[in-house]
mmCIF file of C-alpha atoms in Angstrom:
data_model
loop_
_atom_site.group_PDB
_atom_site.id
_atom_site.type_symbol
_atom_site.label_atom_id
_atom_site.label_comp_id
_atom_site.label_asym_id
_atom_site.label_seq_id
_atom_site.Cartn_x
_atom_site.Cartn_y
_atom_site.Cartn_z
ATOM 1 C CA UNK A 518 33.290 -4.581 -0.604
ATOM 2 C CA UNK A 519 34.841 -3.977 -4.053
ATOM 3 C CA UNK A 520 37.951 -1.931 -4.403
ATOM 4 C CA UNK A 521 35.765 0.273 -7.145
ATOM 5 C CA UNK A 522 33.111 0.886 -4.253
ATOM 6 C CA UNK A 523 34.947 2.268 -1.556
ATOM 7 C CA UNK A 524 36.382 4.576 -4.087
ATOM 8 C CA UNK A 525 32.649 5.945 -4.482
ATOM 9 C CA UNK A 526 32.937 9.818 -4.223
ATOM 10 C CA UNK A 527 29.823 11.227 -2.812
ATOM 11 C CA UNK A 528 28.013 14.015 -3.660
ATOM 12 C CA UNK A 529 26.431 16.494 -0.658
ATOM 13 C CA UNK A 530 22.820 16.760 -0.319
ATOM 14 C CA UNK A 531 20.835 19.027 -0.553
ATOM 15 C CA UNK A 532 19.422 17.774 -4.163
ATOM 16 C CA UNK A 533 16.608 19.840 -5.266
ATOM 17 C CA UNK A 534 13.552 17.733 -6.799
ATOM 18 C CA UNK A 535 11.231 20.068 -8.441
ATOM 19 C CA UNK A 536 7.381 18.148 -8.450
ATOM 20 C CA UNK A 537 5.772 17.899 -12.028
ATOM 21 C CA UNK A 538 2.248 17.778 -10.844
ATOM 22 C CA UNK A 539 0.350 16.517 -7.797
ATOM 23 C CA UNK A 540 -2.018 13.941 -7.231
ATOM 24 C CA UNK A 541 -5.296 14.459 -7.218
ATOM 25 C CA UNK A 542 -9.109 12.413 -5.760
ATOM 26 C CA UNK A 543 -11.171 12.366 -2.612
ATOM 27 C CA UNK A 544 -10.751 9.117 -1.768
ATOM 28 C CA UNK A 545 -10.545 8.500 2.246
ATOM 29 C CA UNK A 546 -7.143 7.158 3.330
ATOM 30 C CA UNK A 547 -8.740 3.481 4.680
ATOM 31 C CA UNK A 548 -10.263 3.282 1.613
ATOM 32 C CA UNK A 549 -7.177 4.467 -0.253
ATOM 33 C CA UNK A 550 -5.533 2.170 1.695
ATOM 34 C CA UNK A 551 -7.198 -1.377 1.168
ATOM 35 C CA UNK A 552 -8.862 -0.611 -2.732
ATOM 36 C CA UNK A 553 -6.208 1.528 -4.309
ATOM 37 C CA UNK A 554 -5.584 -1.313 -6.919
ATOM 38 C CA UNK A 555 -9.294 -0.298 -8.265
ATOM 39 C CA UNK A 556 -9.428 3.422 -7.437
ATOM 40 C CA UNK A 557 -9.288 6.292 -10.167
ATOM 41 C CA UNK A 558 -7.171 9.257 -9.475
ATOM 42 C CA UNK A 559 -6.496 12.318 -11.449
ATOM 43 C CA UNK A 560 -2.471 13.398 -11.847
ATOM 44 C CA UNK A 561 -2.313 17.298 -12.565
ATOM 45 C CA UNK A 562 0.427 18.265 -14.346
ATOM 46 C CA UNK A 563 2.445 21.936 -14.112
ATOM 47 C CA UNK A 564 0.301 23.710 -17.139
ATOM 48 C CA UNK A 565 4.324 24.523 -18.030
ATOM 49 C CA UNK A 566 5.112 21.268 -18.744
ATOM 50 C CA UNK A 567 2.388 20.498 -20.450
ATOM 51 C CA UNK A 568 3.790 20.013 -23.801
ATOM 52 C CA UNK A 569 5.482 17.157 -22.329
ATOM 53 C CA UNK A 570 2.963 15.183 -22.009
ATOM 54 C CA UNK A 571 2.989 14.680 -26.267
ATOM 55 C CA UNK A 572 2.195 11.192 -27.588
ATOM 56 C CA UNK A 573 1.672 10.170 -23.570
ATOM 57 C CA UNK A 574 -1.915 9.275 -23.748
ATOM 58 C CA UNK A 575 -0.968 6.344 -26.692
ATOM 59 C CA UNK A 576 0.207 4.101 -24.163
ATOM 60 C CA UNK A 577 -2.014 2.265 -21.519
ATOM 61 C CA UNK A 578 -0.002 1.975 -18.618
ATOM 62 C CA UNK A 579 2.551 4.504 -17.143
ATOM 63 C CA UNK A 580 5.317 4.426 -14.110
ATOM 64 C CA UNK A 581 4.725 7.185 -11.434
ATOM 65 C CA UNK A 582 7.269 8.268 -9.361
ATOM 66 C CA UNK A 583 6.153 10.457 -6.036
ATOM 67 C CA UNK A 584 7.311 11.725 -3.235
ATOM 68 C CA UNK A 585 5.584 10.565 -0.169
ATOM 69 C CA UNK A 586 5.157 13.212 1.523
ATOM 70 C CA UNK A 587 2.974 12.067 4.498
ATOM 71 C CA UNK A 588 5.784 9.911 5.739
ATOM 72 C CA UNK A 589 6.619 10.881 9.198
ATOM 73 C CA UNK A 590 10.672 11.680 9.505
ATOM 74 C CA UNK A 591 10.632 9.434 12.509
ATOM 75 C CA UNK A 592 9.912 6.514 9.917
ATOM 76 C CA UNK A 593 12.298 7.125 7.751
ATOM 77 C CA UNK A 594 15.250 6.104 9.811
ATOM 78 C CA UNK A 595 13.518 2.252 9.649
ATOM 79 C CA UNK A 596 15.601 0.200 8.255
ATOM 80 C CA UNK A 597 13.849 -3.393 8.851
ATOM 81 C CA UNK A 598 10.260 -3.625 8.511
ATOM 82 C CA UNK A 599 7.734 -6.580 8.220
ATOM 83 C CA UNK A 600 6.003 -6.156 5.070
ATOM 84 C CA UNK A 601 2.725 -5.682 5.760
ATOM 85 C CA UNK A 602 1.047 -4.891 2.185
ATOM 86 C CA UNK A 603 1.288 -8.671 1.889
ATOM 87 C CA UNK A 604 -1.965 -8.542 4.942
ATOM 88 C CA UNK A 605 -4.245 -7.739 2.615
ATOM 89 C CA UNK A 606 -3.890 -11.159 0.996
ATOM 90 C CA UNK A 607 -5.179 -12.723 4.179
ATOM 91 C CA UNK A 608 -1.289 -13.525 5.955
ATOM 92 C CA UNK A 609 -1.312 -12.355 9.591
ATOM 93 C CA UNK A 610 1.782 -10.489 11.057
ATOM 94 C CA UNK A 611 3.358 -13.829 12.385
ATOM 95 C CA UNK A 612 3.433 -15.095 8.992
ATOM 96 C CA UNK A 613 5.950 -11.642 8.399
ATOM 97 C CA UNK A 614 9.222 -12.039 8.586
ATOM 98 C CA UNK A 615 11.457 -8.930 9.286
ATOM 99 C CA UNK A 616 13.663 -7.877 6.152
ATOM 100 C CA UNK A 617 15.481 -4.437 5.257
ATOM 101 C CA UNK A 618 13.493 -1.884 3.711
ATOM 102 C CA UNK A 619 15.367 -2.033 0.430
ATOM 103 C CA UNK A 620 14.407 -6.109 -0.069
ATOM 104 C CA UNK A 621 10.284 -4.575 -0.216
ATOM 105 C CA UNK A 622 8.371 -1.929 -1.196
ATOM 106 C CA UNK A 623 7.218 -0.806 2.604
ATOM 107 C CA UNK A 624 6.908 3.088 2.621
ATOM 108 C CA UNK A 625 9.554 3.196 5.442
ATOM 109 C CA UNK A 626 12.757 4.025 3.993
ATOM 110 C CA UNK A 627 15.325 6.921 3.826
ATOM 111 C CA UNK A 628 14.216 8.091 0.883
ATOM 112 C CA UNK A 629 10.449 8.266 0.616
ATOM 113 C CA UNK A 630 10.090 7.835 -3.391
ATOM 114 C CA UNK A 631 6.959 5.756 -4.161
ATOM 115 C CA UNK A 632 6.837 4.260 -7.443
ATOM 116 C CA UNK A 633 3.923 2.527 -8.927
ATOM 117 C CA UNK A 634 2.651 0.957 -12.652
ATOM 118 C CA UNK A 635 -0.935 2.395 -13.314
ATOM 119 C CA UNK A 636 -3.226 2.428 -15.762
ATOM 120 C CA UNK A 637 -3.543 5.247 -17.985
ATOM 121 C CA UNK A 638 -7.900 5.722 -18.570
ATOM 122 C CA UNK A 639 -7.425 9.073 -20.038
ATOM 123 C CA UNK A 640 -6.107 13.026 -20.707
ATOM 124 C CA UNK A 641 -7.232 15.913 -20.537
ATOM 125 C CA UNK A 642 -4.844 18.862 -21.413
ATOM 126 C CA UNK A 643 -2.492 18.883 -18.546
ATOM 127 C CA UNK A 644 -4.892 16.025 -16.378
ATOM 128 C CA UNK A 645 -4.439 12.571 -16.496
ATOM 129 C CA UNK A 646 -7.010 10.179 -15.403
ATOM 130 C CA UNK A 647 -5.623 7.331 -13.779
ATOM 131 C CA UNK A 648 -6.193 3.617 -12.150
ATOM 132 C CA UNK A 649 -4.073 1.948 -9.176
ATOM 133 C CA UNK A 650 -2.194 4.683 -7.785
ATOM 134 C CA UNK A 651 -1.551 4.594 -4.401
ATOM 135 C CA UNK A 652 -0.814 7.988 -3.396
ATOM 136 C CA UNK A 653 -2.502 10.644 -1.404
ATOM 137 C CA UNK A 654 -4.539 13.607 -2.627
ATOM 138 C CA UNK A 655 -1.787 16.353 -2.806
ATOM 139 C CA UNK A 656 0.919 14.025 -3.313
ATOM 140 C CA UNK A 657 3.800 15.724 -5.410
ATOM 141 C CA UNK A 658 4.635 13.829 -8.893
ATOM 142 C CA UNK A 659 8.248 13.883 -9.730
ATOM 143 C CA UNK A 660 8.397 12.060 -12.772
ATOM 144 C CA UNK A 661 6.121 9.959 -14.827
ATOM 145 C CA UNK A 662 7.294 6.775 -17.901
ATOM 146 C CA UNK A 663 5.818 4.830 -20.574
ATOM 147 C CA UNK A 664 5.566 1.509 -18.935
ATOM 148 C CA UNK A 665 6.937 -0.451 -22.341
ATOM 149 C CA UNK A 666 7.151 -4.208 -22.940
ATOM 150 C CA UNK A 667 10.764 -3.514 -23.138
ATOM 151 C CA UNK A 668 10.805 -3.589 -19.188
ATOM 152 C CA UNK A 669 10.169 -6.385 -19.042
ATOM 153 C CA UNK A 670 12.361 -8.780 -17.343
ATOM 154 C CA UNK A 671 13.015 -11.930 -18.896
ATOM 155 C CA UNK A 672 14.176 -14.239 -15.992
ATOM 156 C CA UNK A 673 12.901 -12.237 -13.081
ATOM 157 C CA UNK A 674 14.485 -14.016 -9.140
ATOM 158 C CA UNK A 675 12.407 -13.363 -6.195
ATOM 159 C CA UNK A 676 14.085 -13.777 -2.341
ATOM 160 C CA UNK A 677 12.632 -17.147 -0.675
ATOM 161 C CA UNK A 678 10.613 -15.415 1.806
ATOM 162 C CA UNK A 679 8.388 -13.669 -0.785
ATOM 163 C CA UNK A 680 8.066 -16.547 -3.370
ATOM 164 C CA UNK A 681 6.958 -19.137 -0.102
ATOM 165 C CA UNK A 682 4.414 -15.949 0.956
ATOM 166 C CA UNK A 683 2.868 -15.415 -2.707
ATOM 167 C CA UNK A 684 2.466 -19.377 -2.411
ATOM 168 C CA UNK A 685 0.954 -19.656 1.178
ATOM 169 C CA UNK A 686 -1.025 -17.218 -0.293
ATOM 170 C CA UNK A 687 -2.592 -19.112 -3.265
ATOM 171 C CA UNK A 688 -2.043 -15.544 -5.081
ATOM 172 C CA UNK A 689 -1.633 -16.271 -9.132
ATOM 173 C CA UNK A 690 1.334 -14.597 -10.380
ATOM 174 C CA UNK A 691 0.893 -12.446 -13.320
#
């Protein structure tokens, strides 16, 4: 550890988050669960912060941030998972290996903030019609980006263990 970072002051919980919107569909949680790459979903914003949501509907993709709010406490304290969203491209849990929660994007972890790119179809006043958000009906929205091209990262690294999966896989990279 760095001299600078065991200097790190911290600061006390509680922090407050204070949800923009919710999520909103009537899609059934297994199909939620294996389609949500495909599914539309509504976002509702506060009708108070409205006027944010100027100029929003001139891009076509946006980053979602959400609180998870379904996430049993018990899971939270998880630390190692197997990543198991990388099933539904046919690998079996054996093929899994066990890696902390902060090397994936598992739900498990301390702090259950989902974050997700989706596709922005539409708005209407405070609404916004979505695609590829996989969230809950109900689901609290803390804060929503332009996804820009200036996130983009130029000379992206992946861990070993994902790169060999994505390969076993025959999945095409993007």
């Amino acid at each position: 550890m760095s001299a600078a970072a065991s200097r790190l002051t911290w600061v006390e919980p509680p922090y407050v988050l204070d949800p923009i919107g919710q999520v909103r569909h009537d899609h059934p949680a297994d199909v939620l669960k294996d389609q949500w790459h495909s599914l539309t979903t509504l976002i509702e914003i506060r009708p108070d912060l409205e006027d944010g949501l100027l100029e929003i509907d001139g891009f076509s993709h946006l980053i979602v941030l959400f609180w998870m709010h379904r996430l049993q406490e018990g899971v939270r304290t998880k630390l190692q998972v197997q990543p198991r969203g990388l099933l539904r491209m046919g690998l079996t849990r054996e093929d899994l290996p066990t890696i902390g929660v902060f090397a994936c994007d598992a739900p498990p972890r301390p702090n259950p903030i989902g974050l997700t790119v989706v596709e922005l179809l539409g708005r209407d006043g405070p609404t916004l019609e979505v695609r590829g958000l996989d969230a809950y009906s109900g689901t609290p929205v803390l804060d929503l980006k332009p996804y820009t091209n200036d996130r983009l990262v130029p000379d992206l690294k992946e861990s070993g263990w994902h790169a060999d999966l994505i390969r076993k896989t025959g999945a095409r990279r993007v």
